[in-house]
Tab-separated table of C-alpha atoms (C1' of nucleotides) in Angstrom:
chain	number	residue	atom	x	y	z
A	297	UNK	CA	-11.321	198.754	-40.658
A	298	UNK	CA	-14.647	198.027	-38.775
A	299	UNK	CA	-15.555	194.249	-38.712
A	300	UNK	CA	-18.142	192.843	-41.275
A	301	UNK	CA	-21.443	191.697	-39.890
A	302	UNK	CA	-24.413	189.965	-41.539
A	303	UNK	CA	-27.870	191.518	-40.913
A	304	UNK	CA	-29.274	188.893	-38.825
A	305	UNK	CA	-26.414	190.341	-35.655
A	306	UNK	CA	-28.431	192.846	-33.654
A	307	UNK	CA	-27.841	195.971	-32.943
A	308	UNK	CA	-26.893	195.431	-29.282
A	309	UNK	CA	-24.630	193.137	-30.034
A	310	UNK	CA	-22.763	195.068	-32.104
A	311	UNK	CA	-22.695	197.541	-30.185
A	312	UNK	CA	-21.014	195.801	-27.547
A	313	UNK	CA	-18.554	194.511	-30.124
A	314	UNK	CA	-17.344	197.723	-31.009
A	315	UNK	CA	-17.425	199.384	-28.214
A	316	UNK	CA	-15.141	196.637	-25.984
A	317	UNK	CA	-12.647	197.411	-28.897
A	318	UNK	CA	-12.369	201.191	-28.919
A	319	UNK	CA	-12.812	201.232	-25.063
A	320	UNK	CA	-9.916	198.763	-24.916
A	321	UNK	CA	-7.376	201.016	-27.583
A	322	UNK	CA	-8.544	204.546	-26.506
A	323	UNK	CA	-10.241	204.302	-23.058
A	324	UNK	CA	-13.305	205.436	-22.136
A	325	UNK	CA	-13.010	209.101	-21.931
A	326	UNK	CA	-11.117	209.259	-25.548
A	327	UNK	CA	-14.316	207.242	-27.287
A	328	UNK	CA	-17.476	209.026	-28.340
A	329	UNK	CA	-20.567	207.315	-28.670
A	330	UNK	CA	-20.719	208.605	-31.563
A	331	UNK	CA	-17.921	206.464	-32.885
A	332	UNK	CA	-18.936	203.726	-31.692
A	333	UNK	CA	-22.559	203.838	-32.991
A	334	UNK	CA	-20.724	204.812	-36.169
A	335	UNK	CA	-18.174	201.819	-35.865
A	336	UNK	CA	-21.511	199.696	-35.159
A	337	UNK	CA	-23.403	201.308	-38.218
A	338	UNK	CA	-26.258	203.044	-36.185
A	339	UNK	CA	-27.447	205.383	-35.020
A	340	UNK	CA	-25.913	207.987	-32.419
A	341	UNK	CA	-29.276	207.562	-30.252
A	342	UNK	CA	-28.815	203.241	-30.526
A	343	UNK	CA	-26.561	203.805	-27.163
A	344	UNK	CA	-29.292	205.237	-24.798
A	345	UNK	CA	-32.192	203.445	-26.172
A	346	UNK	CA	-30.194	200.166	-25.572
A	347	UNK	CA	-28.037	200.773	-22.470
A	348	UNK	CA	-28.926	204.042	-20.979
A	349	UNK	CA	-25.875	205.241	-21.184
A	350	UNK	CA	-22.146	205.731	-22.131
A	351	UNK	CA	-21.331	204.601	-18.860
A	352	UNK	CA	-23.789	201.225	-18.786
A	353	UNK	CA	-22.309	200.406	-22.159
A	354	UNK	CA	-18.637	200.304	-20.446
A	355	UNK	CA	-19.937	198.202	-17.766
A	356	UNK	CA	-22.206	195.855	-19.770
A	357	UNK	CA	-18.714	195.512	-22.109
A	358	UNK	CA	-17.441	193.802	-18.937
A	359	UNK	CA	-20.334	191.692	-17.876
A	360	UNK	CA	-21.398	190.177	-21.052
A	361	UNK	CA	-18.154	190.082	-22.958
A	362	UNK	CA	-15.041	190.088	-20.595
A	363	UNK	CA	-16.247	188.382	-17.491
A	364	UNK	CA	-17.628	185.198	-19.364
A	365	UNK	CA	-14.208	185.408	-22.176
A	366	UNK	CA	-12.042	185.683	-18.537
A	367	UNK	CA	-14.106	182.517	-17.052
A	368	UNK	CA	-13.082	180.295	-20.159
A	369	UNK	CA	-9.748	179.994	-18.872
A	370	UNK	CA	-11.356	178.456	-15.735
A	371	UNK	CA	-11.528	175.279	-17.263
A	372	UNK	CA	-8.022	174.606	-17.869
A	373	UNK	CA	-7.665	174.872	-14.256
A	374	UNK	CA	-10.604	172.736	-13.002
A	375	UNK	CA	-9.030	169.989	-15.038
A	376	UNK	CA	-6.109	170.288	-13.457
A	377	UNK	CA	-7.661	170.336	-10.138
A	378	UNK	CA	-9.320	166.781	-10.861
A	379	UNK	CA	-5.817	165.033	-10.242
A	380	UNK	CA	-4.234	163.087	-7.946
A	381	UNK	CA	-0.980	164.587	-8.535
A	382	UNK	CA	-0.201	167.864	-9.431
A	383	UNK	CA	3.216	168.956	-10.166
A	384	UNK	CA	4.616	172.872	-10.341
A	385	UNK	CA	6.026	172.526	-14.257
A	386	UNK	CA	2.003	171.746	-14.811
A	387	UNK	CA	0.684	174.266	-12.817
A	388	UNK	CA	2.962	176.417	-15.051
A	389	UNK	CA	2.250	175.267	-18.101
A	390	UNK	CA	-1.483	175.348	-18.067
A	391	UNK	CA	-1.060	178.922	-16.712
A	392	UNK	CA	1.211	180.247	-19.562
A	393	UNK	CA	-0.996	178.503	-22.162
A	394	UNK	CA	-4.312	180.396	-20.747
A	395	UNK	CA	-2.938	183.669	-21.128
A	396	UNK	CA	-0.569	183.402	-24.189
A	397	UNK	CA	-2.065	180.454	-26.037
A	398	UNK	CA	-5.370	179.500	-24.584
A	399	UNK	CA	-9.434	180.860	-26.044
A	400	UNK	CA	-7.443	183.727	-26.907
A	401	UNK	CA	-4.988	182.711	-29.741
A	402	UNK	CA	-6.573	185.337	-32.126
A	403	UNK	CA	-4.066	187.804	-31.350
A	404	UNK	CA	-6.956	191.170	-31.792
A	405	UNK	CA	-9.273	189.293	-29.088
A	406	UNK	CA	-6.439	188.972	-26.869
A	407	UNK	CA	-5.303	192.270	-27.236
A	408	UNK	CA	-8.581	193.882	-26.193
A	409	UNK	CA	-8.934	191.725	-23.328
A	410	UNK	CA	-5.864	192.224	-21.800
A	411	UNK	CA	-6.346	196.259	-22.340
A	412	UNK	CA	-9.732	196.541	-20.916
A	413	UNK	CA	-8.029	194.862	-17.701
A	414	UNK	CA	-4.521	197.211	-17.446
A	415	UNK	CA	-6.658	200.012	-18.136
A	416	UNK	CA	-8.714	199.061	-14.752
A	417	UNK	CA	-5.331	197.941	-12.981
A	418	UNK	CA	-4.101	201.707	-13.564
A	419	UNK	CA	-7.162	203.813	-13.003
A	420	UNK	CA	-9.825	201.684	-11.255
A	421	UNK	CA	-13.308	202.266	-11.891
A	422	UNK	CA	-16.404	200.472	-10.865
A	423	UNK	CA	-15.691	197.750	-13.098
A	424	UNK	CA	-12.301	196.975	-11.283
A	425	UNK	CA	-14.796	195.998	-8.121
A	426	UNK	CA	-16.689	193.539	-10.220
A	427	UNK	CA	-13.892	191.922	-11.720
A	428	UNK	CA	-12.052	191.596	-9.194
A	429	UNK	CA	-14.642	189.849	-6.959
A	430	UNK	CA	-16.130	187.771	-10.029
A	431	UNK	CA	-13.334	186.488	-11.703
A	432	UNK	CA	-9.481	187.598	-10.124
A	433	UNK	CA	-9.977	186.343	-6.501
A	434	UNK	CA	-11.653	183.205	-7.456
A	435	UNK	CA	-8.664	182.625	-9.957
A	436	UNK	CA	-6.408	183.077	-7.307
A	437	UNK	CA	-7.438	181.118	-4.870
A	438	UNK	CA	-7.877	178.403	-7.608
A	439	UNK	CA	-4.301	178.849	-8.148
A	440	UNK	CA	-2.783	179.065	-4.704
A	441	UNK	CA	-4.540	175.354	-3.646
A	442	UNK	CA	-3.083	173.564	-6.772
A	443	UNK	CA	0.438	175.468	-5.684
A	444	UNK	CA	-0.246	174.144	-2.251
A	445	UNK	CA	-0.712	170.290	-3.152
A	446	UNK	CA	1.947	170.403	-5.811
A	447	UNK	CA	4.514	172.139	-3.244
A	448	UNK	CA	2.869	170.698	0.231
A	449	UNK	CA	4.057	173.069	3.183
A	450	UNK	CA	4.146	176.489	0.730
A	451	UNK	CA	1.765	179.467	2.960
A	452	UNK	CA	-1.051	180.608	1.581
A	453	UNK	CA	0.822	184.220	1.172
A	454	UNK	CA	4.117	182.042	-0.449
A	455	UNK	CA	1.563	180.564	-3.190
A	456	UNK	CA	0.373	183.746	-3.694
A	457	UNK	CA	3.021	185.839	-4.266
A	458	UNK	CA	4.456	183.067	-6.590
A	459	UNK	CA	1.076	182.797	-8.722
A	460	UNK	CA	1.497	186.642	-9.039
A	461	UNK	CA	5.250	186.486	-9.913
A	462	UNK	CA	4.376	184.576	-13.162
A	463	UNK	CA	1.581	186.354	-14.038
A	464	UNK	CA	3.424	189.477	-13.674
A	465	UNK	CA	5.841	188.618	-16.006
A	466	UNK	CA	2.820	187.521	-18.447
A	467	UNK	CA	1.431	191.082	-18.486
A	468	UNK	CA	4.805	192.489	-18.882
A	469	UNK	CA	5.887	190.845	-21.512
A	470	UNK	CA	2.869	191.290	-23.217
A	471	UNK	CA	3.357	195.197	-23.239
A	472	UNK	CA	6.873	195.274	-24.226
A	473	UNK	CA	7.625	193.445	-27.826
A	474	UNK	CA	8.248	197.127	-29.355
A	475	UNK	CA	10.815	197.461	-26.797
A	476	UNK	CA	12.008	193.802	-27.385
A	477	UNK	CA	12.142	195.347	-31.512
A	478	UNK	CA	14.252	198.044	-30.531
A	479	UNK	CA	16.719	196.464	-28.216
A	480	UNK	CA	17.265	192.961	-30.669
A	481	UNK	CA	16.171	194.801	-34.155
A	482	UNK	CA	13.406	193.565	-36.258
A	483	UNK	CA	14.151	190.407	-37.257
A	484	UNK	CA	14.307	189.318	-33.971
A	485	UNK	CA	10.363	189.437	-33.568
A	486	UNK	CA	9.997	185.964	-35.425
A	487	UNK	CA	8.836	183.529	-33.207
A	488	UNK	CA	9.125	186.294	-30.010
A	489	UNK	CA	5.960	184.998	-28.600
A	490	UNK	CA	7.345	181.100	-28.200
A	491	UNK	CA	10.848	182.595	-26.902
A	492	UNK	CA	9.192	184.704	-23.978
A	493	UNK	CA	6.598	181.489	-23.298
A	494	UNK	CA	9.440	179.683	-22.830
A	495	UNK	CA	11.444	182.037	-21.558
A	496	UNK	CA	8.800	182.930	-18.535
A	497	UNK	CA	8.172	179.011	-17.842
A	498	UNK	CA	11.940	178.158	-17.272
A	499	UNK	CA	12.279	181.295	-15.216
A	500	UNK	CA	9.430	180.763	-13.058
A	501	UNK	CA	9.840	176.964	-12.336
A	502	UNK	CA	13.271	177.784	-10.894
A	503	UNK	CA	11.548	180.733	-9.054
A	504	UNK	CA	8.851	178.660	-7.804
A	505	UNK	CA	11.940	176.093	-6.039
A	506	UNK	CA	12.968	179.291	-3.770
A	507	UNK	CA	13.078	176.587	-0.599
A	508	UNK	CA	13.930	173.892	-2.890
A	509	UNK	CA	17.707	174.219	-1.806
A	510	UNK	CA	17.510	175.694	1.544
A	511	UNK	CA	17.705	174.617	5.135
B	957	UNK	CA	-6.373	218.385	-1.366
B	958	UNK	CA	-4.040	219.936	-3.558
B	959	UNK	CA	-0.516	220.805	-2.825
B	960	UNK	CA	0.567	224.045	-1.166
B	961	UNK	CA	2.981	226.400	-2.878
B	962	UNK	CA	4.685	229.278	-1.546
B	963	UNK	CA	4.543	232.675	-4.041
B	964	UNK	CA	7.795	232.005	-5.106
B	965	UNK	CA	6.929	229.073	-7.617
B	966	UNK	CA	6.279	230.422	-11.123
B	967	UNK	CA	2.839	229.499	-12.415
B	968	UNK	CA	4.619	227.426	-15.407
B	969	UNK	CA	6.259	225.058	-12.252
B	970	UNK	CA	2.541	224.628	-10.631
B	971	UNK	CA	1.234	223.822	-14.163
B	972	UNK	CA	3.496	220.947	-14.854
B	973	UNK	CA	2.946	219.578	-11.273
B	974	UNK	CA	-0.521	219.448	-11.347
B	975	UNK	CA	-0.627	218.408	-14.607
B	976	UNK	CA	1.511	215.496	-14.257
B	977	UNK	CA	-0.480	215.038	-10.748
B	978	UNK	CA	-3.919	214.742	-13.020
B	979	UNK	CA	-2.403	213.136	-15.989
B	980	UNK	CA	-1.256	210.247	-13.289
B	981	UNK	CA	-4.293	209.532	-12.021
B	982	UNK	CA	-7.155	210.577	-15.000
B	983	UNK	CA	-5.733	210.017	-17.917
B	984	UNK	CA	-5.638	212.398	-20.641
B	985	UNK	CA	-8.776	212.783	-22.069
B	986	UNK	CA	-10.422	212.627	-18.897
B	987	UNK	CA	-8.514	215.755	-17.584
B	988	UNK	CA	-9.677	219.480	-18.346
B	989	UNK	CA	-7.988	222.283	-18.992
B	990	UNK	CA	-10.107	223.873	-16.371
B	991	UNK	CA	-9.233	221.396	-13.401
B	992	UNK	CA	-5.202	221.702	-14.164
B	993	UNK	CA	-5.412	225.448	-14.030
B	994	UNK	CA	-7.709	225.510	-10.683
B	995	UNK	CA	-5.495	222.903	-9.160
B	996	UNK	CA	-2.699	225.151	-10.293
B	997	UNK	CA	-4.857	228.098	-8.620
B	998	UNK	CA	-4.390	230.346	-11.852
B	999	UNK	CA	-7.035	231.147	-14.878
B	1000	UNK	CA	-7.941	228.867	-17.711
B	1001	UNK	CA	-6.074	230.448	-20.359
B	1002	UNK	CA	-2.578	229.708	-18.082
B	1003	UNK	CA	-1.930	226.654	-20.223
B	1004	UNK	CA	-2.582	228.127	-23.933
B	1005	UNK	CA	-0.195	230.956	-22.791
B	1006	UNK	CA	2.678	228.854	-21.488
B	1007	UNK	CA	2.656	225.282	-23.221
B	1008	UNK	CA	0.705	226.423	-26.413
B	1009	UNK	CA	-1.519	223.473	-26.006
B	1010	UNK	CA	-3.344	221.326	-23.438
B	1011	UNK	CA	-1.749	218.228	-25.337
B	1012	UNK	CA	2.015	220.165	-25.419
B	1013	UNK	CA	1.734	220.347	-21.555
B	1014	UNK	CA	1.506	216.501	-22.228
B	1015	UNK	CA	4.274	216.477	-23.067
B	1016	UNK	CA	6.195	219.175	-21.317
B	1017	UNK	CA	5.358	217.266	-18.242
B	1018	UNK	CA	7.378	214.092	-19.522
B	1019	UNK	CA	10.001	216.022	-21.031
B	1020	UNK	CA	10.813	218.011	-17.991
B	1021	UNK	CA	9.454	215.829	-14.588
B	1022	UNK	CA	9.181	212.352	-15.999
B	1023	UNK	CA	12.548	211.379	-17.523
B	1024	UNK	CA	14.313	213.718	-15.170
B	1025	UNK	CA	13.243	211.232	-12.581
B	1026	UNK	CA	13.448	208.373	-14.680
B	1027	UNK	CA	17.241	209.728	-14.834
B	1028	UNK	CA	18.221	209.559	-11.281
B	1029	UNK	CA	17.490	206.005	-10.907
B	1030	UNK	CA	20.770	205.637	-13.241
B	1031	UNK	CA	23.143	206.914	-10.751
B	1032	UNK	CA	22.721	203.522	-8.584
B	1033	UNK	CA	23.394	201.305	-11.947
B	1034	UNK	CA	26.194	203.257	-13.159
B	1035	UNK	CA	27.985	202.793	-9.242
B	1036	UNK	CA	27.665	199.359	-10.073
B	1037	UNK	CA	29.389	199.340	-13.836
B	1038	UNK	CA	32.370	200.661	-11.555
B	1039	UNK	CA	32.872	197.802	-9.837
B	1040	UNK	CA	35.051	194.586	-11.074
B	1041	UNK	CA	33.018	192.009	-9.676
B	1042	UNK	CA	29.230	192.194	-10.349
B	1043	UNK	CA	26.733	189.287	-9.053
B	1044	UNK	CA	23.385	188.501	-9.974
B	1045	UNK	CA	22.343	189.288	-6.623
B	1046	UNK	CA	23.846	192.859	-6.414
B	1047	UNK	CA	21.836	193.663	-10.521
B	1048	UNK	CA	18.645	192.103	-8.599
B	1049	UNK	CA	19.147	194.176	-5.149
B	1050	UNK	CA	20.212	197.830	-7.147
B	1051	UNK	CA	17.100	196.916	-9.505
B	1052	UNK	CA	14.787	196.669	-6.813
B	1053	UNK	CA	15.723	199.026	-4.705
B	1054	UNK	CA	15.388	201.363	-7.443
B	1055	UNK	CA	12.048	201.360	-8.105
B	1056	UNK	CA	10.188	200.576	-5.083
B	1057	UNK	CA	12.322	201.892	-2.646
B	1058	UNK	CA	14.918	204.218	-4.031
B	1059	UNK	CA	14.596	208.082	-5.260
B	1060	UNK	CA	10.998	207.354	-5.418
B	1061	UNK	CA	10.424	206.632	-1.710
B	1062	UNK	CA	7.815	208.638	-1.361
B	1063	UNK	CA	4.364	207.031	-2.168
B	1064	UNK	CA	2.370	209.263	-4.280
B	1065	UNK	CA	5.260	210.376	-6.036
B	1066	UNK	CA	6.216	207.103	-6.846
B	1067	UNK	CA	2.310	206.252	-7.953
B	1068	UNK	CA	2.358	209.524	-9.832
B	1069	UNK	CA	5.542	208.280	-12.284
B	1070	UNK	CA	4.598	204.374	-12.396
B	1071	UNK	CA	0.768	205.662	-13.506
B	1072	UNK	CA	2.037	207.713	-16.205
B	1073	UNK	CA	4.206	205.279	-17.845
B	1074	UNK	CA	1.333	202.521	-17.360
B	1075	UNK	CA	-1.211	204.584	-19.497
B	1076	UNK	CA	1.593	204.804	-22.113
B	1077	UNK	CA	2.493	200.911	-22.371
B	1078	UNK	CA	-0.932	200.081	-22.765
B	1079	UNK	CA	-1.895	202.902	-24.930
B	1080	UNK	CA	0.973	204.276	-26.940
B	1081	UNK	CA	1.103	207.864	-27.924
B	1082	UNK	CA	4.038	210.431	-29.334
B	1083	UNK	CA	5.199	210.811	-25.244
B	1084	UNK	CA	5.669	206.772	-25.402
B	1085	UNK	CA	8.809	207.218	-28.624
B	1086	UNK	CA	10.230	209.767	-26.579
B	1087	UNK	CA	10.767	207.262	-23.364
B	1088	UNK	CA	11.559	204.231	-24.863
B	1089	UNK	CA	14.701	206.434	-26.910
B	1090	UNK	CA	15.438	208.047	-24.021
B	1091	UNK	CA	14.870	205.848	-20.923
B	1092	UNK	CA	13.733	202.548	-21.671
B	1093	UNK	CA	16.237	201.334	-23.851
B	1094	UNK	CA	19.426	202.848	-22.615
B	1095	UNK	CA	18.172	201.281	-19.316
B	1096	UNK	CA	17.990	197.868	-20.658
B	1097	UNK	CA	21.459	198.486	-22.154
B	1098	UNK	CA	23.196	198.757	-19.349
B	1099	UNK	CA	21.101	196.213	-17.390
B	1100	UNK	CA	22.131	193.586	-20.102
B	1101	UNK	CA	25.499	194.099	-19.900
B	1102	UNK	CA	25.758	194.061	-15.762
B	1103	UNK	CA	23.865	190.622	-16.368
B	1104	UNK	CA	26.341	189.225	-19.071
B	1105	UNK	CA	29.251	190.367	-16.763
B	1106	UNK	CA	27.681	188.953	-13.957
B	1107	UNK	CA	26.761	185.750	-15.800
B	1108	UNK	CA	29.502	185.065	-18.539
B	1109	UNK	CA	27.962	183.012	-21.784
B	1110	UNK	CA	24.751	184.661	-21.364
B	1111	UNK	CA	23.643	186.031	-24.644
B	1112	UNK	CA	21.926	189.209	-24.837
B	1113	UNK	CA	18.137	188.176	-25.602
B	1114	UNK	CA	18.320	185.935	-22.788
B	1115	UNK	CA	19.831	188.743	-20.627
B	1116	UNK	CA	17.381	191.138	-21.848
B	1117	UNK	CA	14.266	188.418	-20.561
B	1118	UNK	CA	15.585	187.822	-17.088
B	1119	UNK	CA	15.675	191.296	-16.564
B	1120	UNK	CA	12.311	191.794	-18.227
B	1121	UNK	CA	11.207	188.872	-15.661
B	1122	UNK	CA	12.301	191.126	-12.767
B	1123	UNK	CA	10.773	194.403	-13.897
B	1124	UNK	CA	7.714	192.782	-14.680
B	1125	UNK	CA	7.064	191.477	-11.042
B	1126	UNK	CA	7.666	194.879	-9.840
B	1127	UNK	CA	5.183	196.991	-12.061
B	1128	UNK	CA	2.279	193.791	-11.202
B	1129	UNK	CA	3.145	193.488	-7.784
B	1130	UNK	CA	2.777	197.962	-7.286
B	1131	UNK	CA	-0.594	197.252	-9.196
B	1132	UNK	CA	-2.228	194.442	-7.153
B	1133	UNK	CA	-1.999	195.575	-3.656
B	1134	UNK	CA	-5.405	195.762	-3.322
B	1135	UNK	CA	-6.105	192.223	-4.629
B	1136	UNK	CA	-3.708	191.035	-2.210
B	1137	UNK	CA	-5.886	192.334	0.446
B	1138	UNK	CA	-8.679	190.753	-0.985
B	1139	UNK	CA	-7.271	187.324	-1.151
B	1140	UNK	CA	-5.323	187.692	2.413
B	1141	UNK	CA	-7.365	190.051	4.491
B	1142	UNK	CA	-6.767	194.139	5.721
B	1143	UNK	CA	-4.530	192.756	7.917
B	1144	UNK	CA	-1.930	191.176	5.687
B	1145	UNK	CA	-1.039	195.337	4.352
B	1146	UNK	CA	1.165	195.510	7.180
B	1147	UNK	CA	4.555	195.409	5.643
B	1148	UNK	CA	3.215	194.521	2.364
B	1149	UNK	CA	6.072	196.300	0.407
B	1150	UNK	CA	8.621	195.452	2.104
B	1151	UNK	CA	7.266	191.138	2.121
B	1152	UNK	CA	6.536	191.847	-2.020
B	1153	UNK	CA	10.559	193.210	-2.384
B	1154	UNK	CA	11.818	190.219	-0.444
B	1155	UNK	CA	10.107	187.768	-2.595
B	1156	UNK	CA	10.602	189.339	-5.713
B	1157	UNK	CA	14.250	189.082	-5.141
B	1158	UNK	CA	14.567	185.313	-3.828
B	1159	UNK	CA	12.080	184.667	-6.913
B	1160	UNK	CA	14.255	186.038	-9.171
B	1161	UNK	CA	17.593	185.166	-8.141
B	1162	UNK	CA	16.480	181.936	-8.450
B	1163	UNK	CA	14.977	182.258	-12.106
B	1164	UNK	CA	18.593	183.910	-12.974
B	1165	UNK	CA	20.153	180.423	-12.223
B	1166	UNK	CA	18.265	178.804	-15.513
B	1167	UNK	CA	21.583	177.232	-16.356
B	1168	UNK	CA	22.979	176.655	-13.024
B	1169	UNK	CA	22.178	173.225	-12.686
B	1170	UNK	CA	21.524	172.177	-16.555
B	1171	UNK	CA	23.680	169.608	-18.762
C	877	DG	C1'	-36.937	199.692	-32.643
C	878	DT	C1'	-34.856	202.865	-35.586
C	879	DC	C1'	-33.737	207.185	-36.921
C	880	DT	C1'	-33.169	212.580	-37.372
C	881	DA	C1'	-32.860	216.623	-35.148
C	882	DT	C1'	-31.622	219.178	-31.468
C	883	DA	C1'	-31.298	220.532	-26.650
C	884	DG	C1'	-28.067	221.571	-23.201
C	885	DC	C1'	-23.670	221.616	-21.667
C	886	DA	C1'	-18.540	221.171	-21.282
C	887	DG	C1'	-14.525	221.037	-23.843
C	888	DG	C1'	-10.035	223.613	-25.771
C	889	DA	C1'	-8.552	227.675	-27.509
C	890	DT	C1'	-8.414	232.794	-28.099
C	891	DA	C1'	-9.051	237.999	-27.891
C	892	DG	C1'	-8.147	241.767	-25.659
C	893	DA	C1'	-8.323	244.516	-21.133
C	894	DC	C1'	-5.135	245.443	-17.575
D	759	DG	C1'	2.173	237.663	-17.598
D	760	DT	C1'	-2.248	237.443	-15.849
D	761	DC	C1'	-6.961	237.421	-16.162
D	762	DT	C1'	-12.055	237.584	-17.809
D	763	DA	C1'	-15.087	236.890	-21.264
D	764	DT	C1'	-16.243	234.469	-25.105
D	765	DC	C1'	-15.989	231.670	-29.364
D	766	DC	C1'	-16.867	227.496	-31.432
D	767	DT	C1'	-16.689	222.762	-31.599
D	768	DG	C1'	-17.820	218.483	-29.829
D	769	DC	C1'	-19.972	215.888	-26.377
D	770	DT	C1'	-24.041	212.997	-24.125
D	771	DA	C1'	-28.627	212.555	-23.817
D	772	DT	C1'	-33.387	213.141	-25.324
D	773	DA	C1'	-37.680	214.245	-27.954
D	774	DG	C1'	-40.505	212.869	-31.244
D	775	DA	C1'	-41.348	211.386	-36.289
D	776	DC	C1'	-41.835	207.093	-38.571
DNA sequence: GTCTATAGCAGGATAGAC
DNA sequence: GTCTATCCTGCTATAGAC
C-alpha cells in the first residue's frame, strides 16, 4: 500500500520517500526505477530529470533523509554531555531509548532506517564511506568520552568496545523477533520490545562493570 | 582472482562455490548468471542445465554448503551436553570459539557464510524458513538448555536473551572492523580479533551474572 | 517540469548442434 | 553434459512533444 500524499508534496520529495523504502526492503539492485516512479505516481523519466540517476537517487536517500533522521539522536547525547555527573545506567539508558524508543517510535520509519544501514554494514558501497565519516565515528567518539567520565580510568579502546557491545546487541535483537516467535510461540511477542529493552540494559550495565570486581 | 580447480571437480561443485562466493558478497539480484558461470569457467547455460534456475542455485547453495557448515559448529556444543558440570564460562568460551575462531578459521570462508546469512536477516526470503527450521532454532535449543543447566532457575526467555546478547556482539563486532580502525587508527588491526573475542567474553560473562548479586 | 515513446543494452532462460 | 547462438523480457537512460 503506497503512502497517501496531498498535491502540494513535490515530486522529488516523493521520490525520495519511496525510494528510501523499497531500497531499504529489497536493496538496490532488486528495485527498478520504474517502481519507484510508480510507487511515487510519476513518471519513469521523473528519476533522471531529478537526480541523474538510479545511483544519485540511492545516495541522495542517504544525504537528505538518513543522515539528518541518524543526527536526531545526537541530541539525546549532547544533553547528556552537559552534566556534571554522568553515570553508566544513564549512558545506557539514553542509548537504548535512541535506537528502540527515540525519533523513531513509528515502527515502519525505524524499520527502513535500520535496513538502509545493515544493508551497507554487509555489502559496503559508497554510501558506507559517507556515513560512516558523517554520522558513526562522530557518534562514537561522543559515546566513548561520556563512558570515560562516567567510568574514569576505562581506555579509549575499553569504551569502545563496550559502546559497540550494546549496540550490537541492539541490531541483533532487532533482526531476530521471528526467531524469538518460533522459539517462545506467538503469544510470547506481546510486549517483546520492552522485555529485550530491558533485557539488553540489565545485561549491559553488568557488562559494562567488567573491572568493577577485579584486582 | 578466482579459485583454482583441478579437472577433477564436476562443473555442478564449481557452480555452487562460486555461486555461494558471489551470492556472499553481491547479493542476489546484483549477481548474473553470466559472472557465476565465467567464475565457474563453464558456458552460460551451465546453471539452467544443472539447478533448473538461477534462483534454485539459490538455494542449492544453502541447502548443500551453508547448513552443512552451519552443522559442524554443533559438534563442539553437543561435547559439552556430555559433560555433568556445565559453567557459564565454558557455553560463553564453546560459543565464541565457534564462530570466530572455530571450523570457520579461515577468513573469507568465514566472511563468505556470515554474509549470506546477513542478507537473509535483513531481507527475508524462502532460503531464510529453511535456516531458521533447520539451524537457527535447534541451535538456540540446545544453547538454552546448557544455560539453564549451567544457571539453575533461569527460565527459558531469559536464557534465550543472554545468549541472543552474546551472538549479537559477535555478528556487530565481524561487521565493524573497519569502523574500529576509523575511530582507533590502522594500527590498532593488529590483533583485532583476537582483543574483540577477549572482550566479548569478559562482557558477557559478566551480563550472565544479572542475578548474581540481586535481592 | 512533466510526460510518452523508445533507444540501447543486459538480464534469465532455452533450443539444438555436438 | 557441454556449448553456442538466440529469444524475449526487463532494465536504465534519453529524446523530444507538450
Amino acid at each position: 500500500m503506497a503512502t497517501q500524499y496531498n498535491d502540494t508534496d513535490p515530486t522529488k520529495e516523493r521520490l525520495l520517500v519511496e525510494a528510501e523504502r523499497l531500497f531499504a526492503n529489497k536493496g538496490f539492485e532488486a528495485v527498478s526505477v520504474r517502481e519507484i516512479t510508480a510507487a511515487a505516481e510519476t513518471n519513469t523519466a521523473a528519476i533522471n530529470y531529478h537526480f541523474g540517476s538510479k545511483w544519485n537517487l540511492y545516495m541522495e536517500v542517504f544525504r537528505q533523509r538518513w543522515i539528518p533522521r541518524a543526527t536526531q539522536n545526537f541530541h539525546l547525547f549532547q544533553q547528556l554531555q552537559q552534566k556534571s555527573d554522568v553515570t553508566v545506567e544513564e549512558i545506557i539508558g539514553v542509548f537504548i531509548r535512541c535506537f528502540m524508543d527515540g525519533p523513531l517510535s513509528d515502527h515502519a520509519e525505524r524499520t527502513t532506517h535500520a535496513r538502509l544501514i545493515h544493508k551497507e554494514l554487509d555489502t559496503p558501497t559508497e554510501a558506507y564511506d559517507l556515513i560512516v565519516k558523517e554520522v558513526i565515528v562522530p557518534f562514537y567518539e561522543v559515546l566513548i568520552e561520556l563512558v570515560q567520565r562516567a567510568m574514569p580510568g576505562t581506555s579509549r579502546q575499553e569504551a569502545m568496545f563496550k559502546c559497540m557491545s550494546v549496540f550490537g546487541q541492539m541490531v541483533y535483537f532487532s533482526h531476530v523477533l521471528p526467531i524469538m516467535e518460533a522459539l517462545m510461540g506467538p503469544e510470547f511477542l506481546d510486549g517483546l520490545i520492552e522485555k529485550s529493552i530491558r533485557h539488553i540494559a540489565e545485561f549491559s550495565i553488568h557488562g559494562f562493570n567488567v573491572d568493577g570486581g577485579r584486582s
